[in-house]
């Protein structure tokens, strides 16, 4: 849609295997059996300026900086009345209490959004929550049934593996909920219910603002379910809501680290390998930061759960290697610092993203971000790491928005 938005806002949405015969003044649609199908155009209310760079060098930098707005838009009024945003299905107490598990399925960054929030569903709703890669889920005969709620996340709503996984879940009797950023996208048309993220069009191949919006939305959904289930205290849920409302201004604050991150990028852009470490929710951010870096800078990077260091990866740590750690969980900070000390002893140079009051002298670089509820911390901690990937790619003179071999929507297997 963004490609022709400056010409029209009226779109005909076609289903799989449909055919269109296009004339100067009319279009005729046919189904698979060559029977004519009547379609009404859908008004897609997007502003053409939202797909301009608006003074930024690249879409990625614009989209990183837009996160204050995209998160605000995604929150909208959903905390007051989430039902309005979940089309078609009433998630009532009887249905939610009958669930044996929630399955979150997606690819790439969208899957990382699932990893960063699965614990929130478990903690608030007391429902076991699994996360899987769509291309794995669809071929492993997953243990799901009508007591499983399957949530599919896709920015584009067109990812072939995610859509195939959704169709499989439906065929096994599970309820399917799609989260997408694109109005009318295929996944929203396939799912039993859907919710939009409202991040605005994301043009750069590397996903940034869609990820933070997915995190916000999944947290809101978990709170909504917990309210229906009465599975968490109102105090806890209300304080989380307050923290969600404060996110836009904290994102604004986090973005002020941009110059600091740019300076750090000058020390890193010649590296061949970079390691990311984190525990718990910070590990999910390490995975996302590593994906972002390799995607647009072509630097090989790996993300490890800090506790796994001793089980293999520490063999790779040698003099001068760069290790980036995320430290936002106050209950785990002491353990993570001790892991970082282990790599320092072996000569690593360390960069730390944290909201904790730690002894800065131990590390080579510290990127400080605002405090928030630990379930929400990825929404802030990922931002300096998105910027780091961006500036490293720029230092290397690469095409940030269109990295080699990658497409924005992966519509084939
Ligand atoms: O449109 P989707 O969210 O389904 O896309 C999934 C992945 O292809 C996508 O997140 C990919 O990993 C991004 N390029 C990451 O930046």
Coordinates of C-alpha atoms and ligand atoms in Angstrom, one line a residue:
X1 CA 0.0 0.0 0.0
X2 CA 2.7 2.6 0.9
X3 CA 4.0 2.3 -2.7
X4 CA 0.9 3.8 -4.2
X5 CA -0.5 5.8 -1.3
X6 CA 0.2 9.1 -2.9
X7 CA -2.2 8.1 -5.8
X8 CA -5.1 6.6 -3.9
X9 CA -6.4 5.6 -0.5
X10 CA -9.0 3.2 -1.8
X11 CA -7.8 -0.4 -2.0
X12 CA -9.4 -3.7 -3.1
X13 CA -8.1 -6.5 -0.8
X14 CA -7.5 -9.7 -2.6
X15 CA -7.6 -13.2 -1.1
X16 CA -5.3 -16.1 -2.0
X17 CA -5.7 -17.4 -5.5
X18 CA -8.0 -14.6 -6.6
X19 CA -7.5 -13.0 -10.0
X20 CA -8.1 -9.4 -11.1
X21 CA -8.7 -8.3 -14.7
X22 CA -7.7 -4.6 -14.9
X23 CA -9.0 -2.2 -17.4
X24 CA -8.6 1.5 -17.7
X25 CA -11.9 2.2 -16.1
X26 CA -12.9 -1.0 -14.3
X27 CA -11.6 -4.1 -12.5
X28 CA -13.2 -7.5 -12.5
X29 CA -12.3 -10.0 -9.8
X30 CA -12.5 -13.8 -10.1
X31 CA -12.1 -16.6 -7.6
X32 CA -10.1 -19.8 -8.1
X33 CA -12.9 -21.3 -10.2
X34 CA -13.0 -18.2 -12.5
X35 CA -16.4 -17.2 -11.0
X36 CA -16.8 -13.4 -10.7
X37 CA -16.5 -12.0 -7.2
X38 CA -17.9 -8.6 -6.2
X39 CA -15.6 -6.5 -4.0
X40 CA -15.9 -3.2 -2.4
X41 CA -12.8 -0.9 -2.0
X42 CA -11.6 -0.3 1.5
X43 CA -10.6 3.2 2.6
X44 CA -7.1 3.0 4.0
X45 CA -6.7 6.1 6.1
X46 CA -2.9 6.6 6.0
X47 CA -1.2 9.9 5.6
X48 CA 1.2 9.9 2.5
X49 CA 3.6 12.1 4.6
X50 CA 4.0 9.1 7.0
X51 CA 5.9 7.4 4.2
X52 CA 8.3 10.3 3.6
X53 CA 11.7 10.6 5.2
X54 CA 10.7 14.0 6.6
X55 CA 14.3 15.4 6.7
X56 CA 15.9 12.2 8.1
X57 CA 18.7 10.6 6.2
X58 CA 17.1 7.2 6.4
X59 CA 13.7 5.7 7.2
X60 CA 15.3 3.6 10.0
X61 CA 16.5 6.7 11.9
X62 CA 13.1 8.3 11.4
X63 CA 11.3 5.2 12.7
X64 CA 13.6 4.9 15.7
X65 CA 12.9 8.5 16.6
X66 CA 9.1 8.1 16.0
X67 CA 8.8 5.6 18.8
X68 CA 7.6 8.2 21.3
X69 CA 4.6 8.8 19.0
X70 CA 4.1 5.2 17.8
X71 CA 4.0 3.9 21.4
X72 CA 1.6 6.7 22.4
X73 CA -0.6 5.8 19.4
X74 CA -0.5 2.1 20.2
X75 CA -1.5 2.8 23.8
X76 CA -4.3 5.0 22.6
X77 CA -7.4 4.4 24.8
X78 CA -6.7 0.6 25.0
X79 CA -6.0 0.7 28.7
X80 CA -9.5 2.1 29.3
X81 CA -11.4 -0.1 26.9
X82 CA -9.4 -2.9 25.3
X83 CA -12.5 -4.7 24.1
X84 CA -13.0 -2.0 21.5
X85 CA -9.8 -3.0 19.8
X86 CA -10.2 -6.8 19.8
X87 CA -12.6 -7.5 16.9
X88 CA -15.1 -10.3 16.9
X89 CA -14.4 -12.3 20.0
X90 CA -15.4 -11.7 23.6
X91 CA -12.5 -13.0 25.8
X92 CA -14.7 -13.8 28.8
X93 CA -13.7 -15.4 32.1
X94 CA -15.1 -18.8 31.2
X95 CA -13.0 -19.0 28.0
X96 CA -9.8 -17.7 29.4
X97 CA -10.0 -19.9 32.5
X98 CA -10.4 -23.0 30.2
X99 CA -7.1 -22.4 28.4
X100 CA -4.4 -25.0 28.9
X101 CA -1.8 -22.6 27.3
X102 CA -1.1 -19.6 25.2
X103 CA 1.2 -20.0 22.2
X104 CA 2.9 -17.0 20.7
X105 CA 4.1 -17.6 17.2
X106 CA 6.0 -15.3 14.8
X107 CA 9.2 -14.7 12.9
X108 CA 12.3 -12.6 13.5
X109 CA 11.7 -9.4 15.5
X110 CA 8.1 -10.2 15.9
X111 CA 9.0 -13.5 17.5
X112 CA 11.4 -11.6 19.9
X113 CA 8.4 -9.5 20.9
X114 CA 6.8 -12.8 22.0
X115 CA 9.9 -13.8 23.9
X116 CA 9.9 -10.5 25.8
X117 CA 6.3 -10.8 26.9
X118 CA 5.6 -14.5 27.4
X119 CA 6.6 -14.2 31.0
X120 CA 4.2 -11.3 31.4
X121 CA 1.3 -13.6 30.4
X122 CA 2.5 -16.3 32.8
X123 CA 3.0 -13.9 35.7
X124 CA -0.2 -11.9 35.3
X125 CA -2.6 -14.5 33.9
X126 CA -1.1 -17.7 35.4
X127 CA -1.4 -19.4 32.0
X128 CA 1.6 -21.3 30.7
X129 CA 2.8 -19.4 27.7
X130 CA 5.1 -20.8 25.0
X131 CA 6.8 -19.0 22.1
X132 CA 7.8 -20.5 18.8
X133 CA 9.3 -19.5 15.5
X134 CA 6.5 -19.8 12.8
X135 CA 8.6 -21.9 10.4
X136 CA 9.3 -24.4 13.3
X137 CA 5.7 -24.4 14.7
X138 CA 4.1 -25.2 11.4
X139 CA 6.1 -28.5 10.8
X140 CA 6.3 -29.9 14.3
X141 CA 2.7 -31.0 14.9
X142 CA 2.4 -28.7 18.0
X143 CA 0.3 -29.9 20.9
X144 CA -2.6 -27.5 20.6
X145 CA -6.3 -27.8 20.7
X146 CA -9.5 -25.8 21.4
X147 CA -8.1 -25.0 24.9
X148 CA -5.1 -23.2 23.4
X149 CA -5.1 -19.6 22.4
X150 CA -2.6 -19.0 19.6
X151 CA -1.3 -15.4 19.2
X152 CA 0.4 -14.6 15.8
X153 CA 2.5 -11.4 15.6
X154 CA 3.4 -9.9 12.2
X155 CA 4.2 -6.3 11.5
X156 CA 3.4 -6.7 7.8
X157 CA 0.7 -9.3 8.3
X158 CA 2.0 -11.0 5.1
X159 CA 4.7 -13.4 6.4
X160 CA 4.2 -16.7 4.7
X161 CA 5.3 -18.9 7.6
X162 CA 3.3 -17.0 10.2
X163 CA 0.1 -17.2 8.1
X164 CA 0.7 -20.9 7.5
X165 CA 1.2 -21.5 11.2
X166 CA -2.1 -19.6 11.9
X167 CA -4.0 -21.8 9.4
X168 CA -2.5 -24.9 11.1
X169 CA -3.6 -23.6 14.5
X170 CA -7.1 -23.0 13.2
X171 CA -7.3 -26.5 11.7
X172 CA -6.5 -27.9 15.1
X173 CA -9.4 -26.0 16.7
X174 CA -7.4 -23.3 18.5
X175 CA -8.6 -19.7 18.7
X176 CA -6.3 -17.5 16.7
X177 CA -5.5 -13.9 17.5
X178 CA -3.4 -11.8 15.1
X179 CA -1.4 -8.7 15.9
X180 CA -0.4 -6.7 12.9
X181 CA 0.6 -3.2 12.0
X182 CA -1.0 -3.2 8.5
X183 CA -4.7 -2.6 8.2
X184 CA -6.5 -5.3 6.2
X185 CA -3.4 -7.4 6.0
X186 CA -3.8 -11.1 5.1
X187 CA -3.2 -12.3 8.7
X188 CA -5.9 -10.1 10.1
X189 CA -8.3 -11.6 7.5
X190 CA -7.4 -15.2 8.4
X191 CA -7.5 -14.9 12.2
X192 CA -10.5 -15.3 14.4
X193 CA -9.7 -12.0 16.0
X194 CA -7.1 -9.3 15.5
X195 CA -5.6 -6.2 17.0
X196 CA -3.6 -3.5 15.3
X197 CA -0.4 -1.9 16.7
X198 CA -0.9 1.6 15.2
X199 CA 2.9 2.1 14.8
X200 CA 2.3 3.8 11.4
X201 CA 4.0 2.5 8.2
X202 CA 7.4 0.9 8.8
X203 CA 9.5 1.2 5.7
X204 CA 13.0 0.3 6.8
X205 CA 13.7 -3.4 6.5
X206 CA 15.0 -3.5 10.1
X207 CA 12.0 -3.4 12.3
X208 CA 12.2 -0.9 15.2
X209 CA 9.0 1.0 16.0
X210 CA 6.8 -2.0 15.2
X211 CA 8.7 -4.1 17.8
X212 CA 8.2 -1.6 20.6
X213 CA 4.5 -1.2 19.7
X214 CA 4.1 -5.0 19.7
X215 CA 5.6 -5.1 23.2
X216 CA 3.2 -2.4 24.4
X217 CA 0.2 -4.1 22.9
X218 CA 1.1 -7.6 24.3
X219 CA 1.5 -6.1 27.8
X220 CA -1.9 -4.4 27.5
X221 CA -3.4 -7.7 26.3
X222 CA -1.9 -9.5 29.3
X223 CA -3.3 -6.9 31.7
X224 CA -6.7 -7.2 30.0
X225 CA -6.7 -11.0 30.3
X226 CA -5.6 -10.7 34.0
X227 CA -8.4 -8.3 34.8
X228 CA -11.0 -10.7 33.3
X229 CA -9.4 -13.7 35.1
X230 CA -8.9 -11.7 38.3
X231 CA -5.6 -13.5 38.4
X232 CA -3.4 -10.6 39.7
X233 CA -3.9 -7.9 42.3
X234 CA -5.5 -4.7 41.1
X235 CA -2.5 -2.8 42.7
X236 CA -0.1 -4.6 40.4
X237 CA -2.2 -4.1 37.3
X238 CA -2.9 -0.5 38.0
X239 CA 0.8 0.3 38.7
X240 CA 1.7 -1.5 35.4
X241 CA -0.9 0.7 33.6
X242 CA 0.6 3.8 35.1
X243 CA 4.0 2.7 33.9
X244 CA 2.7 2.1 30.4
X245 CA 1.3 5.6 30.3
X246 CA 4.7 7.0 31.2
X247 CA 6.5 5.2 28.5
X248 CA 6.3 7.9 25.7
X249 CA 8.2 10.4 27.9
X250 CA 10.7 7.8 29.0
X251 CA 11.3 6.9 25.3
X252 CA 11.9 10.6 24.6
X253 CA 14.5 10.6 27.5
X254 CA 16.1 7.4 26.2
X255 CA 16.5 8.9 22.7
X256 CA 18.7 11.6 24.2
X257 CA 21.4 8.9 24.4
X258 CA 21.8 9.1 20.6
X259 CA 25.0 11.1 20.5
X260 CA 26.6 8.9 23.2
X261 CA 25.6 5.8 21.2
X262 CA 27.0 7.4 18.0
X263 CA 30.4 7.9 19.7
X264 CA 30.4 4.3 20.9
X265 CA 29.6 3.1 17.4
X266 CA 32.9 4.6 16.2
X267 CA 34.7 2.1 18.5
X268 CA 32.8 -0.8 17.2
X269 CA 32.2 -0.6 13.5
X270 CA 35.4 -2.4 12.5
X271 CA 34.6 -5.4 14.6
X272 CA 34.1 -8.8 13.0
X273 CA 32.2 -10.4 16.0
X274 CA 30.2 -8.8 18.8
X275 CA 28.5 -10.6 21.7
X276 CA 25.3 -9.7 23.5
X277 CA 24.5 -10.9 27.0
X278 CA 21.4 -10.7 29.2
X279 CA 19.4 -12.6 31.8
X280 CA 15.6 -13.1 31.9
X281 CA 13.8 -10.4 30.0
X282 CA 17.2 -8.8 29.1
X283 CA 18.1 -11.9 27.2
X284 CA 15.2 -11.4 24.8
X285 CA 16.5 -7.9 24.2
X286 CA 20.0 -9.3 23.6
X287 CA 18.5 -11.5 20.9
X288 CA 16.7 -8.6 19.2
X289 CA 19.8 -6.3 19.4
X290 CA 22.0 -9.0 17.9
X291 CA 19.5 -9.5 15.0
X292 CA 19.4 -5.8 14.4
X293 CA 23.2 -5.5 14.3
X294 CA 23.8 -8.4 11.9
X295 CA 20.9 -7.4 9.7
X296 CA 22.1 -3.9 8.8
X297 CA 25.9 -3.9 9.7
X298 CA 26.8 -7.4 8.5
X299 CA 28.8 -7.9 11.6
X300 CA 28.6 -11.4 13.0
X301 CA 27.0 -11.3 16.4
X302 CA 25.6 -13.8 19.0
X303 CA 23.3 -13.3 21.9
X304 CA 23.6 -15.5 24.9
X305 CA 21.8 -15.9 28.2
X306 CA 24.5 -14.7 30.7
X307 CA 24.3 -17.9 32.7
X308 CA 25.1 -19.9 29.6
X309 CA 28.6 -18.2 29.2
X310 CA 30.3 -21.0 31.2
X311 CA 28.7 -23.7 29.1
X312 CA 30.6 -22.9 25.9
X313 CA 30.6 -19.3 24.6
X314 CA 33.3 -18.1 27.1
X315 CA 35.8 -20.0 25.0
X316 CA 35.3 -17.3 22.3
X317 CA 36.2 -14.5 24.7
X318 CA 39.7 -13.1 23.9
X319 CA 41.6 -9.9 24.3
X320 CA 39.7 -6.9 22.9
X321 CA 36.5 -8.7 22.0
X322 CA 33.4 -6.4 22.4
X323 CA 30.6 -7.6 24.7
X324 CA 27.4 -5.7 25.1
X325 CA 25.2 -6.4 28.1
X326 CA 21.7 -5.4 29.1
X327 CA 21.1 -5.0 32.8
X328 CA 17.6 -3.9 33.8
X329 CA 16.3 -6.5 36.2
X330 CA 17.3 -5.5 39.8
X331 CA 16.9 -9.0 41.1
X332 CA 19.4 -10.4 38.6
X333 CA 21.8 -7.5 38.3
X334 CA 24.5 -8.8 40.7
X335 CA 24.6 -12.1 38.9
X336 CA 24.9 -10.5 35.5
X337 CA 27.6 -8.1 36.7
X338 CA 29.6 -11.1 37.9
X339 CA 29.2 -12.6 34.4
X340 CA 30.5 -9.4 32.8
X341 CA 33.5 -9.5 35.2
X342 CA 34.3 -12.9 33.9
X343 CA 34.6 -11.6 30.4
X344 CA 36.5 -8.5 31.5
X345 CA 39.1 -10.8 33.2
X346 CA 39.6 -12.4 29.8
X347 CA 40.3 -9.1 28.1
X348 CA 36.8 -8.2 26.7
X349 CA 35.8 -4.5 26.3
X350 CA 32.3 -4.1 27.7
X351 CA 29.3 -1.9 26.9
X352 CA 26.4 -1.9 29.3
X353 CA 22.8 -0.7 28.8
X354 CA 21.2 -0.3 32.2
X355 CA 18.7 1.5 34.4
X356 CA 20.4 0.3 37.6
X357 CA 22.8 2.2 39.8
X358 CA 25.9 0.2 39.1
X359 CA 29.6 0.9 39.5
X360 CA 30.3 2.5 36.1
X361 CA 34.1 2.3 36.5
X362 CA 34.1 -1.5 35.8
X363 CA 32.8 -1.1 32.2
X364 CA 34.2 0.7 29.2
X365 CA 30.9 2.3 28.2
X366 CA 27.6 2.7 30.0
X367 CA 24.4 3.7 28.4
X368 CA 21.9 4.9 31.0
X369 CA 18.2 4.5 30.4
X370 CA 15.2 5.5 32.6
X371 CA 13.7 3.0 35.1
X372 CA 10.4 1.4 34.5
X373 CA 8.6 -1.8 35.6
X374 CA 10.9 -4.6 34.7
X375 CA 8.2 -6.2 32.5
X376 CA 8.3 -3.1 30.3
X377 CA 12.1 -2.5 30.3
X378 CA 12.7 -4.0 26.8
X379 CA 10.7 -1.1 25.3
X380 CA 13.4 1.3 26.6
X381 CA 16.5 -0.9 26.6
X382 CA 16.2 -1.9 22.9
X383 CA 16.3 1.8 21.7
X384 CA 20.0 2.5 22.3
X385 CA 20.8 -0.9 20.7
X386 CA 18.7 0.0 17.6
X387 CA 20.6 3.3 17.4
X388 CA 23.9 1.4 17.8
X389 CA 23.1 -0.9 14.9
X390 CA 22.1 2.1 12.9
X391 CA 25.2 4.2 13.5
X392 CA 27.5 1.2 13.0
X393 CA 25.9 0.6 9.6
X394 CA 26.3 4.3 8.8
X395 CA 30.0 4.3 9.8
X396 CA 30.5 1.4 7.4
X397 CA 28.7 3.3 4.6
X398 CA 26.0 0.7 4.1
X399 CA 22.4 1.0 2.9
X400 CA 20.7 1.0 6.2
X401 CA 17.1 0.9 4.9
X402 CA 17.7 -1.9 2.4
X403 CA 20.2 -4.4 3.7
X404 CA 21.4 -7.0 1.2
X405 CA 19.5 -10.2 0.7
X406 CA 16.5 -9.1 2.9
X407 CA 13.0 -8.1 2.1
X408 CA 10.5 -6.1 4.2
X409 CA 7.8 -8.8 3.9
X410 CA 8.8 -12.4 3.5
X411 CA 5.9 -13.7 1.5
X412 CA 7.5 -16.9 0.4
X413 CA 8.8 -19.8 2.5
Ligands
LIG1 O1 6.3 -8.6 9.0 P1 6.7 -9.6 10.1 O2 6.6 -9.0 11.4 O3 5.9 -10.9 10.0 O4 8.2 -9.9 9.8 C1 8.9 -10.9 10.5 C2 10.4 -10.8 10.2 O5 10.6 -11.0 8.8 C3 10.9 -9.4 10.6 O6 10.7 -9.1 11.9 C4 12.5 -9.4 10.3 O7 13.1 -10.2 11.2 C5 12.9 -8.0 10.4 N1 13.7 -7.6 9.3 C6 13.8 -7.7 11.6 O8 14.3 -6.4 11.7

